[in-house]
Amino acid sequence: MESEIFGQHISRKFNEELEGLRSQVSTMGGLVERQLTSAIEAIVSADSQLGIEVADRDVLVNQIEVEIDEECGRILATRAPAAADLRLIVAVIKVITDLERIGDEAQRIGILAARLAAEERPANRYDELKTLADHVLDMVHDALDAFSRLDAEDALKVVEEDKIVDEEYDMISRQCITLMMEDPRTIHRFMDVSWAARALERIGDHAKNISEYVIYLVQGKDVRHTEIEAVREQVERAKEFK
Amino acid sequence: MGRFWQRAVLRIALLGGAGAGIGLLYDRPWLGLAIAMLAGLLYQLLWLGRLDAWLQGEKLAFLPEGEGVWARVFSRVDFLKQRNRRRSKRFKALVKQLRQATRSFPDGGVILNESNEIVVFNRAASMMLGFKKKDRGLRVENLLRDPDFVDYLRSDEQSEAVEIVSPLEPDTWLLCHIVPYGLNQKMLLVRDVTQQHKIEHMRRDFVANASHELRTPLTVITGYLDALSDDPQLDAELRVPMEEMSAQAARMRQLVDELLRLSELEADRGVVDGSPVDMRAVVETARQEARAQPNCPATIEAVLDSDQGLRGIRKDIQSIVSNLVSNAVRYTPAAGQITIRWWIDKSGAYLSVRDNGPGIAREHIPRLCERFYRVENGRERVGGEGGTGLGLAIVRHALLRHGGSLNIDSILGEGSLFTCYFPVSRIVAVD
């Protein structure tokens, strides 16, 4: 019962390889999601130990990325895939690069969390950072779901979401600057906060990239660097066509 | 042979006879017989054709009445057909009922095939896990990506359930249990355990906070007690009560420390990784600690059959061994013997502590690891000064954190044997 797009190979083994590849990407995605949740938890609860753990665990993410990369290379070499299969391999290679970057950003947040834990915390316990983080986490989750389900419409929603995240990030930076000007002694701390927010904003961008690869994978159309309206139009047209 | 069949045979005989008779008139009896038989055969074929047409055309509810044996065959077929129709109606109703039942089931259920692809799921599952109708055929780990769940799904050992955070709500906890059934089929059962989780959390927090709060006043009390007992002007008759107070305060201190330690161990649910721990050093430390205890038995023997160590957290492993040994010391008479053994075989690594104390009655063994559980009669304490009642609970939790387990064997009057098991993956070489 492989999904429709990839279910028509004479070689059952090939089907299994492709399905296995998708599962591997999901596993990597799950790990990255966990890393991100833990990193945010570390900031919010000022848990330096957890922050350091997250930073150390990034090795695992990198390891899986290398494994998947090798598997992709092997399939390309032995199966010479075409059409949708080729798109899948290409998309996977791109998706894991972005996932790995998300992992790196999570690592950075973990290190920042360990540093921030040593300092005085603001009364709102980094509430605005948490809101942004929850938003970003949802984006990553939805992008990975869209990849699993091969759902271009869900992917489009994630792409649209990115704008809100960018706005939230702007708000946090402005807030940080204001607070730094008010009391220069907090500059050090709020620099770290704004770095964390920056990392989260980057993660949002990576989630957006993943969604764009999903649209490419499902519809065979590259929608990177296009206006959101054009992307929406493309997704809707493909839906009608279907 | 039934009456019908007798009549059918008779009819063929008559037909044959008539044909042969007519043929005889023309001096060709065999030709006559052949023509008659042919006509009879065609007649039978006609009915066979009708039966076939009727069987094919399902809509033709009424039945050609038939003639002779055919009538009988037709009515039989009709009977079978009606019975089938009734049965399938009953089955359909049953399936419908089952569907409705699973839909109103409060727990989520997902049926997975051999490659963990989603076959069907009920409404609760789709509410809790966010599965959509079109997700059928997708591998379940592509949607439930929590690393703990994926590890659980891929491991062969699926007796225990795993708790994960809901993919939809970050504050919701789900207990997932995979039950294999049939041929390579699996059922994933999901239950919302957020409430239990919260209660458990509150309980742990309470114990941790309470122990922590008790520490401060205790420090003050022991501080003054120390200062007072050093006072040379102290009345001689107050010395003994003072010492008793100090001893009890120290005991309380130990109790509070162990409670904190236990709640710390409980809070960390996951299995830890750790670094190589040299078991020789651990056992040696435990022996020295035991020697320092009052009424230590004459012989504490250590048999180390392996040079290998364990991968884990030194503090935890030390507290496992020390707790077991100090328990043994407490319940073994001065003339007794305690043997600590460390060995490795194909299935894993083992550490055992054997004593020849009074032993434990069978009914107490399952409850021994509960907090504050003490055997009232069977195990007379030798030293009088007892432990806190938390030792074995700490041992059990520390073992769980290392993927191990504790086994207790005991015979009343002969002694007890506590054996810790560690999985093969924990064995490492130490230098």
XYZ file of C-alpha atoms in Angstrom:
673
model
C 0.000 0.000 0.000
C 2.633 2.515 -0.954
C 1.386 5.960 -1.732
C 0.045 6.499 -5.178
C 2.813 8.535 -6.690
C 5.502 5.975 -6.020
C 3.447 2.826 -6.024
C 3.835 1.715 -9.587
C 7.181 0.057 -9.795
C 7.615 -3.399 -11.075
C 10.371 -3.873 -8.569
C 8.828 -4.173 -5.152
C 12.265 -3.691 -3.673
C 12.544 -0.261 -5.255
C 9.220 0.754 -3.741
C 10.462 -0.333 -0.368
C 13.672 1.607 -0.796
C 11.783 4.792 -1.597
C 9.365 4.267 1.284
C 12.298 3.565 3.563
C 13.939 6.786 2.441
C 10.840 8.760 3.316
C 10.693 7.119 6.724
C 14.325 7.993 7.323
C 13.597 11.629 6.542
C 10.674 11.501 8.976
C 12.912 10.021 11.647
C 15.403 12.797 11.133
C 12.555 15.296 11.218
C 11.292 13.822 14.487
C 14.721 14.155 16.010
C 15.036 17.755 14.861
C 11.590 18.560 16.250
C 12.608 17.056 19.577
C 15.842 19.074 19.577
C 13.935 22.256 18.917
C 11.342 21.569 21.633
C 14.070 20.807 24.139
C 16.076 23.907 23.197
C 13.042 26.131 23.725
C 12.196 24.336 26.952
C 15.772 25.014 28.086
C 15.386 28.753 27.485
C 11.967 29.067 29.055
C 12.767 27.038 32.173
C 16.375 28.300 32.433
C 17.686 24.757 32.357
C 21.357 25.025 31.423
C 21.854 21.261 31.635
C 19.139 20.659 29.028
C 20.607 23.376 26.820
C 24.011 21.686 26.838
C 22.405 18.296 26.150
C 20.656 19.722 23.089
C 23.916 21.180 21.842
C 25.669 17.828 22.289
C 22.931 15.856 20.572
C 23.262 17.771 17.329
C 25.854 15.180 16.306
C 23.038 12.650 15.920
C 21.192 14.892 13.475
C 24.326 15.344 11.388
C 24.921 11.621 11.428
C 21.450 10.846 10.059
C 21.883 13.493 7.390
C 25.042 11.791 6.141
C 23.307 8.403 6.179
C 20.343 9.666 4.142
C 22.662 11.432 1.745
C 24.526 8.203 1.114
C 21.289 6.301 0.619
C 20.141 8.892 -1.948
C 23.414 8.577 -3.807
C 23.107 4.817 -3.798
C 19.564 4.876 -5.185
C 20.568 7.384 -7.866
C 23.462 5.195 -8.906
C 21.745 1.815 -8.866
C 18.167 2.617 -9.899
C 18.573 5.621 -12.185
C 15.141 6.930 -11.139
C 13.055 9.120 -13.414
C 10.115 11.519 -13.107
C 8.403 11.467 -9.705
C 11.036 9.151 -8.228
C 13.817 11.464 -9.281
C 11.913 14.398 -7.836
C 11.594 12.516 -4.575
C 15.334 11.927 -4.359
C 16.119 15.523 -5.252
C 13.567 16.794 -2.740
C 14.936 14.509 -0.029
C 18.488 15.729 -0.585
C 17.273 19.301 -0.216
C 14.928 18.664 2.691
C 17.630 17.033 4.796
C 19.975 19.954 4.212
C 17.356 22.279 5.627
C 16.607 19.896 8.478
C 20.285 19.797 9.336
C 20.381 23.579 9.391
C 17.344 23.605 11.691
C 19.314 21.235 13.894
C 22.247 23.664 13.891
C 19.979 26.531 14.873
C 18.506 24.393 17.667
C 22.053 23.719 18.831
C 22.725 27.427 18.864
C 19.547 28.058 20.870
C 20.661 25.342 23.302
C 24.008 27.066 23.858
C 22.272 30.429 24.282
C 19.866 28.815 26.762
C 22.776 27.529 28.833
C 24.230 31.028 28.873
C 20.934 32.776 29.594
C 20.180 30.389 32.440
C 23.063 31.902 34.359
C 21.572 35.378 34.110
C 18.631 37.064 35.675
C 15.381 36.276 33.924
C 12.774 38.845 32.949
C 9.432 38.678 34.723
C 7.577 37.331 31.703
C 9.990 34.381 31.350
C 10.701 35.126 27.702
C 7.028 34.876 26.828
C 7.421 36.568 23.460
C 10.233 34.176 22.576
C 8.008 31.258 23.527
C 5.193 32.519 21.304
C 7.546 32.850 18.371
C 9.024 29.431 19.120
C 5.610 27.752 19.258
C 4.780 29.285 15.935
C 8.006 28.110 14.362
C 7.641 24.665 15.871
C 4.179 24.385 14.319
C 5.639 25.369 10.967
C 8.326 22.701 11.134
C 5.764 20.135 12.234
C 3.320 21.038 9.464
C 6.052 21.107 6.831
C 7.145 17.597 7.815
C 3.522 16.423 7.860
C 3.048 17.851 4.377
C 6.159 15.971 3.277
C 4.823 12.712 4.727
C 1.389 13.201 3.224
C 2.671 14.693 -0.028
C 0.135 17.432 0.429
C 0.887 20.589 -1.555
C -1.997 22.538 -0.021
C -0.751 22.020 3.527
C 2.713 22.960 2.335
C 1.341 26.187 0.901
C -0.116 27.080 4.302
C 3.332 26.771 5.848
C 4.807 29.028 3.182
C 2.158 31.625 3.980
C 2.835 31.302 7.699
C 6.418 32.459 7.299
C 5.347 36.050 6.930
C 3.788 36.110 10.392
C 6.938 34.658 11.901
C 9.015 37.360 10.248
C 6.757 40.002 11.735
C 6.993 38.484 15.188
C 10.758 38.425 14.891
C 10.818 42.114 13.977
C 8.728 42.849 17.014
C 11.078 41.004 19.333
C 14.143 42.735 17.926
C 12.541 46.122 18.372
C 11.589 45.226 21.894
C 15.126 44.057 22.663
C 16.620 47.262 21.308
C 14.277 49.375 23.403
C 15.146 47.420 26.541
C 18.858 47.685 25.822
C 18.601 51.432 25.443
C 16.673 51.720 28.676
C 19.249 49.863 30.690
C 22.655 49.276 29.095
C 23.554 46.666 31.731
C 21.114 44.271 30.076
C 22.726 44.588 26.650
C 24.586 41.352 27.061
C 21.489 39.400 27.968
C 19.221 40.892 25.326
C 21.835 40.340 22.656
C 21.524 36.653 23.447
C 17.730 36.852 23.374
C 17.762 38.522 20.003
C 20.212 35.901 18.734
C 17.796 33.202 19.855
C 14.931 34.999 18.102
C 17.082 35.291 15.001
C 17.756 31.550 15.096
C 14.023 30.875 15.385
C 13.295 33.145 12.455
C 15.881 31.243 10.404
C 14.209 27.974 11.366
C 10.952 29.397 10.036
C 12.701 30.085 6.736
C 13.997 26.538 6.588
C 10.502 25.179 7.266
C 9.286 27.331 4.411
C 11.988 25.896 2.161
C 10.959 22.354 3.076
C 7.366 23.178 2.146
C 8.492 24.553 -1.188
C 10.295 21.299 -1.903
C 7.077 19.472 -1.075
C 5.215 21.546 -3.667
C 7.997 20.790 -6.134
C 7.843 17.113 -5.281
C 4.084 16.828 -5.678
C 3.514 19.138 -8.625
C 6.886 19.150 -10.328
C 7.045 22.931 -10.281
C 9.801 24.904 -8.611
C 8.151 27.645 -6.566
C 11.212 29.072 -4.859
C 11.849 32.791 -5.114
C 8.355 33.449 -6.400
C 5.722 35.743 -4.992
C 3.326 34.044 -2.636
C 0.361 34.856 -4.907
C 2.012 33.053 -7.801
C 2.684 30.044 -5.578
C -0.920 29.980 -4.429
C -2.130 30.176 -8.003
C 0.155 27.315 -8.990
C -1.096 25.082 -6.175
C -4.717 25.841 -6.961
C -4.267 25.247 -10.671
C -2.693 21.891 -9.989
C -5.604 21.041 -7.724
C -8.111 21.742 -10.476
C -6.029 19.789 -12.912
C -6.105 16.832 -10.620
C -31.985 -42.699 -3.680
C -34.940 -40.388 -3.229
C -38.312 -40.735 -4.779
C -37.559 -37.967 -7.251
C -34.514 -39.693 -8.526
C -36.282 -43.024 -8.909
C -38.875 -41.304 -10.966
C -36.216 -39.593 -13.094
C -34.504 -42.894 -13.815
C -37.878 -44.413 -14.654
C -38.599 -41.602 -17.061
C -35.340 -42.082 -18.907
C -36.016 -45.801 -19.115
C -39.530 -45.145 -20.445
C -38.253 -42.609 -22.960
C -35.567 -45.032 -24.101
C -38.088 -47.862 -24.277
C -40.549 -45.734 -26.292
C -37.818 -44.681 -28.711
C -36.644 -48.237 -29.148
C -40.270 -49.424 -29.619
C -40.972 -46.886 -32.343
C -37.662 -47.750 -33.958
C -38.597 -51.424 -33.893
C -41.593 -50.607 -36.116
C -39.139 -49.389 -38.755
C -36.748 -52.176 -37.978
C -34.218 -49.664 -36.546
C -34.498 -50.037 -32.737
C -31.022 -48.535 -31.989
C -31.651 -45.456 -34.095
C -34.950 -44.932 -32.308
C -33.236 -45.299 -28.941
C -30.508 -42.860 -29.950
C -32.995 -40.214 -31.141
C -35.039 -40.561 -27.971
C -31.921 -40.244 -25.792
C -30.758 -37.224 -27.756
C -34.152 -35.562 -27.300
C -34.007 -36.315 -23.584
C -30.510 -34.892 -23.338
C -31.537 -31.696 -25.122
C -34.437 -31.342 -22.730
C -32.099 -31.609 -19.757
C -29.759 -29.115 -21.356
C -32.647 -26.700 -21.696
C -33.217 -26.769 -17.967
C -29.524 -26.498 -17.237
C -29.432 -23.409 -19.444
C -32.345 -21.903 -17.496
C -30.626 -22.580 -14.204
C -27.486 -20.956 -15.482
C -29.413 -17.915 -16.675
C -31.146 -17.618 -13.341
C -27.942 -17.955 -11.353
C -26.348 -15.303 -13.463
C -29.157 -12.808 -13.369
C -29.136 -11.977 -9.701
C -32.097 -9.664 -10.097
C -34.408 -12.423 -11.203
C -35.837 -12.986 -7.791
C -38.428 -15.556 -8.794
C -37.359 -18.963 -9.773
C -38.358 -20.999 -12.802
C -40.430 -23.676 -11.244
C -38.701 -26.481 -13.001
C -39.854 -29.894 -13.642
C -38.992 -33.253 -12.211
C -35.586 -33.336 -10.557
C -34.939 -29.826 -11.755
C -37.692 -28.482 -9.570
C -35.933 -30.033 -6.657
C -32.493 -28.678 -7.630
C -33.966 -25.226 -8.205
C -35.642 -25.057 -4.868
C -32.433 -26.167 -3.171
C -30.406 -23.462 -4.911
C -33.047 -20.921 -4.033
C -32.906 -21.952 -0.420
C -29.120 -21.597 -0.332
C -29.325 -18.237 -1.952
C -31.829 -16.933 0.506
C -29.832 -18.244 3.411
C -26.748 -16.433 2.093
C -28.682 -13.257 1.704
C -29.901 -13.459 5.286
C -26.429 -14.173 6.539
C -24.774 -11.328 4.727
C -27.473 -9.033 6.010
C -26.698 -10.151 9.526
C -22.979 -9.658 8.974
C -23.486 -6.218 7.570
C -25.508 -5.251 10.612
C -22.810 -6.681 12.853
C -20.026 -4.813 11.077
C -22.051 -1.640 11.342
C -22.504 -2.160 15.058
C -18.799 -2.819 15.502
C -17.945 0.298 13.568
C -20.228 2.361 15.715
C -18.739 0.803 18.825
C -15.136 1.536 17.794
C -16.124 5.034 16.843
C -17.455 5.766 20.307
C -14.466 4.095 21.937
C -12.699 6.644 24.127
C -9.220 5.270 23.359
C -7.617 5.629 19.980
C -6.996 2.496 17.937
C -4.923 2.242 14.776
C -4.412 -0.974 12.855
C -0.998 -1.297 11.251
C 0.207 -3.832 8.741
C 3.586 -5.539 8.658
C 5.456 -2.510 7.317
C 3.777 -0.254 9.883
C 1.450 1.308 7.348
C -1.843 2.628 8.641
C -4.731 0.361 7.641
C -7.641 1.805 9.604
C -8.138 3.926 12.670
C -11.068 5.015 14.761
C -12.334 8.488 15.455
C -10.571 8.878 18.799
C -7.249 8.092 17.105
C -7.795 10.713 14.469
C -8.725 13.260 17.136
C -5.697 12.499 19.275
C -3.095 11.962 16.592
C -4.473 14.188 13.858
C -4.723 11.399 11.289
C -6.801 12.152 8.235
C -8.730 9.763 6.089
C -6.202 9.935 3.261
C -3.408 8.933 5.636
C -4.308 5.294 5.211
C -1.376 3.548 3.604
C 1.161 5.965 5.053
C 3.752 4.602 7.400
C 2.819 5.543 10.910
C 6.313 6.763 11.810
C 6.070 9.396 9.092
C 3.327 11.090 11.059
C 4.263 10.181 14.625
C 7.868 11.254 14.491
C 8.610 11.456 18.206
C 12.003 9.697 18.581
C 10.784 7.753 21.621
C 7.834 6.412 19.662
C 9.958 5.522 16.638
C 12.415 3.620 18.839
C 9.512 1.835 20.484
C 7.963 0.951 17.129
C 11.213 -0.454 15.789
C 12.161 -2.420 18.882
C 10.968 -5.995 19.170
C 10.144 -5.544 22.795
C 6.694 -4.023 22.803
C 5.428 -5.241 26.106
C 5.711 -1.856 27.777
C 3.944 1.220 26.537
C 5.569 4.512 25.660
C 4.443 8.009 26.565
C 4.709 10.741 23.974
C 3.626 14.334 23.630
C 0.648 14.681 21.338
C 1.605 15.859 17.845
C -1.319 18.285 17.992
C -1.225 19.695 21.511
C 2.148 20.223 23.163
C 0.674 19.875 26.668
C -1.147 16.630 26.034
C 0.475 13.334 26.891
C -0.475 10.150 25.105
C 0.259 6.620 26.181
C 0.929 4.437 23.141
C 0.839 0.695 23.310
C 1.418 -1.648 20.377
C -0.292 -5.029 20.522
C 0.589 -7.568 17.838
C -2.201 -9.794 16.566
C -3.005 -12.104 13.687
C -0.376 -12.484 10.992
C 2.056 -9.586 11.332
C -0.755 -7.183 12.100
C -0.393 -4.699 14.890
C -2.815 -2.584 16.811
C -1.657 0.740 18.154
C -3.675 1.779 21.187
C -3.534 5.389 22.275
C -4.810 6.797 25.522
C -4.812 10.354 26.802
C -2.873 10.325 30.070
C -2.444 14.052 30.547
C -4.370 14.003 33.808
C -2.351 11.155 35.319
C 0.753 12.847 34.098
C -0.158 16.045 35.858
C -1.014 14.278 39.103
C 2.203 12.292 39.009
C 4.119 15.470 38.340
C 2.464 17.246 41.239
C 3.196 14.366 43.573
C 6.855 14.303 42.599
C 7.139 18.050 42.912
C 5.512 17.891 46.306
C 7.912 15.259 47.615
C 10.894 17.130 46.207
C 9.751 20.470 47.593
C 8.808 19.083 50.986
C 12.161 17.349 51.375
C 13.938 20.459 50.303
C 12.026 22.610 52.759
C 12.751 20.173 55.586
C 16.464 20.475 55.042
C 16.848 24.039 56.229
C 15.296 23.671 59.706
C 17.157 20.418 60.082
C 20.467 22.125 59.426
C 19.693 24.628 62.171
C 18.771 21.872 64.622
C 21.899 19.817 63.955
C 24.023 22.961 64.124
C 22.789 23.849 67.628
C 22.970 20.242 68.754
C 26.603 20.061 67.689
C 27.406 23.329 69.437
C 25.601 22.266 72.627
C 27.161 18.831 72.897
C 30.596 20.439 72.659
C 29.716 22.680 75.577
C 31.797 21.590 78.635
C 29.246 23.104 81.032
C 26.563 20.712 79.847
C 24.930 18.613 82.558
C 26.192 15.041 82.513
C 22.677 13.651 82.568
C 21.780 15.592 79.464
C 24.606 14.006 77.459
C 22.744 10.809 76.573
C 19.544 12.572 75.376
C 21.729 14.975 73.410
C 23.480 12.136 71.654
C 20.183 10.467 70.910
C 18.857 13.725 69.460
C 21.945 14.085 67.277
C 21.606 10.519 66.052
C 17.939 10.998 65.206
C 18.634 14.283 63.483
C 21.298 12.594 61.386
C 18.856 9.862 60.524
C 16.258 12.406 59.501
C 18.854 14.131 57.401
C 19.591 10.865 55.630
C 15.882 10.290 55.082
C 15.439 13.711 53.517
C 18.502 13.219 51.320
C 17.256 9.878 50.092
C 13.784 11.228 49.407
C 15.312 13.961 47.308
C 17.501 11.457 45.521
C 14.500 9.252 44.818
C 12.381 12.070 43.446
C 15.333 13.112 41.295
C 15.579 9.572 39.911
C 11.848 9.407 39.327
C 11.722 12.739 37.545
C 14.207 11.553 34.933
C 12.130 9.003 33.127
C 14.409 8.206 30.249
C 17.231 5.725 30.111
C 20.586 7.406 30.616
C 23.724 6.958 28.614
C 26.661 7.723 30.892
C 30.296 6.745 30.748
C 32.262 3.572 31.617
C 32.198 2.665 35.303
C 34.774 0.342 36.826
C 32.846 -2.233 38.834
C 35.902 -3.278 40.862
C 36.150 0.201 42.310
C 32.389 0.336 42.931
C 32.386 -2.955 44.812
C 35.482 -1.980 46.803
C 33.875 1.295 47.883
C 30.726 -0.541 48.948
C 32.823 -2.952 51.010
C 34.647 -0.172 52.765
C 31.384 1.596 53.535
C 30.020 -1.640 54.961
C 33.057 -2.098 57.203
C 32.443 1.345 58.621
C 28.904 0.362 59.641
C 28.407 -0.856 63.209
C 27.927 -4.614 63.709
C 29.470 -5.445 60.383
C 29.549 -9.198 59.766
C 32.859 -10.959 59.966
C 33.306 -11.639 56.270
C 32.339 -9.585 53.266
C 33.614 -11.435 50.270
C 33.855 -9.965 46.761
C 34.004 -12.308 43.779
C 34.728 -10.454 40.565
C 34.502 -12.860 37.652
C 34.857 -10.233 34.977
C 37.125 -7.260 34.294
C 34.471 -5.578 32.186
C 32.690 -2.498 33.478
C 29.302 -0.921 32.912
C 28.292 2.083 30.903
C 26.264 4.296 33.171
C 26.302 6.970 35.817
C 28.852 6.263 38.521
C 26.786 7.841 41.284
C 23.754 5.703 40.439
C 25.648 2.445 40.159
C 27.478 3.121 43.386
C 24.201 3.770 45.158
C 22.764 0.505 43.790
C 25.653 -1.565 45.123
C 26.077 0.357 48.375
C 22.377 0.181 49.191
C 22.233 -3.566 48.585
C 25.356 -4.201 50.633
C 24.314 -1.986 53.519
C 20.896 -3.676 53.551
C 22.642 -7.039 53.768
C 24.865 -5.816 56.594
C 21.873 -4.561 58.494
C 20.118 -7.911 58.437
C 23.065 -10.263 58.850
C 24.339 -11.324 62.283
C 27.960 -10.599 63.147
C 28.934 -14.195 62.497
C 27.288 -14.198 59.085
C 28.744 -13.834 55.647
C 28.010 -11.521 52.738
C 29.121 -12.294 49.194
C 29.191 -9.713 46.419
C 29.508 -11.206 42.966
C 29.961 -9.561 39.577
C 29.787 -11.633 36.426
C 28.870 -11.525 32.741
C 27.229 -14.066 30.504
C 25.612 -14.136 27.070
C 22.413 -12.404 28.166
C 23.976 -9.562 30.121
C 25.856 -8.468 33.204
C 24.925 -9.383 36.775
C 25.731 -8.103 40.192
C 24.513 -10.082 43.144
C 24.633 -9.617 46.888
C 24.038 -12.731 48.986
C 23.693 -12.878 52.744
C 22.952 -15.680 55.170
C 20.692 -13.643 57.386
C 17.167 -14.572 58.408
C 15.703 -14.350 54.870
C 12.438 -12.799 53.751
C 9.038 -14.462 53.632
C 7.736 -15.008 50.135
C 4.696 -12.758 50.490
C 6.864 -9.719 51.223
C 9.140 -10.001 48.216
C 6.906 -8.343 45.584
C 6.385 -5.296 47.783
C 9.956 -4.936 48.975
C 10.810 -2.137 46.564
C 7.916 0.045 47.631
C 8.810 3.164 49.500
C 8.901 2.710 53.286
C 7.820 -0.896 53.017
C 9.339 -2.805 55.881
C 8.963 -6.433 56.778
C 7.535 -6.456 60.272
C 8.317 -9.892 61.618
C 10.374 -12.053 59.312
C 13.423 -9.887 59.068
C 14.578 -8.929 62.507
C 17.008 -6.142 62.216
C 20.295 -6.968 63.817
C 21.661 -3.547 64.449
C 18.562 -1.856 65.807
C 19.525 1.304 63.959
C 17.673 0.860 60.682
C 17.791 2.319 57.223
C 15.265 4.731 55.842
C 13.081 2.264 53.979
C 13.942 3.959 50.726
C 17.065 2.015 49.807
C 15.478 -0.613 47.586
C 13.213 1.939 45.913
C 16.327 3.912 44.981
C 18.013 0.724 43.752
C 15.053 -0.119 41.567
C 14.799 3.342 40.018
C 18.518 3.614 39.437
C 18.422 0.207 37.729
C 15.504 1.242 35.545
C 17.466 4.257 34.426
C 20.173 1.876 33.233
C 17.775 -0.494 31.492
C 18.285 -3.092 34.218
C 16.102 -4.971 36.666
C 16.247 -6.386 40.174
C 15.541 -9.970 41.137
C 15.074 -11.070 44.740
C 15.384 -14.663 45.941
C 15.087 -15.567 49.547
C 14.542 -18.561 51.781
C 13.418 -18.002 55.357
C 16.162 -18.931 57.761
C 18.807 -19.373 55.102
C 19.400 -15.961 53.597
C 18.609 -13.710 50.661
C 20.040 -13.122 47.224
C 19.582 -9.807 45.439
C 20.594 -9.906 41.781
C 20.823 -6.881 39.500
C 20.676 -7.478 35.791
C 22.113 -5.124 33.182
C 21.566 -5.576 29.426
C 24.447 -6.587 27.140
C 24.531 -3.127 25.570
C 25.707 -1.737 28.906
C 28.865 -3.824 29.103
C 32.038 -1.929 28.265
C 35.731 -2.467 28.815
C 37.447 -0.296 31.400
C 41.128 0.350 31.639
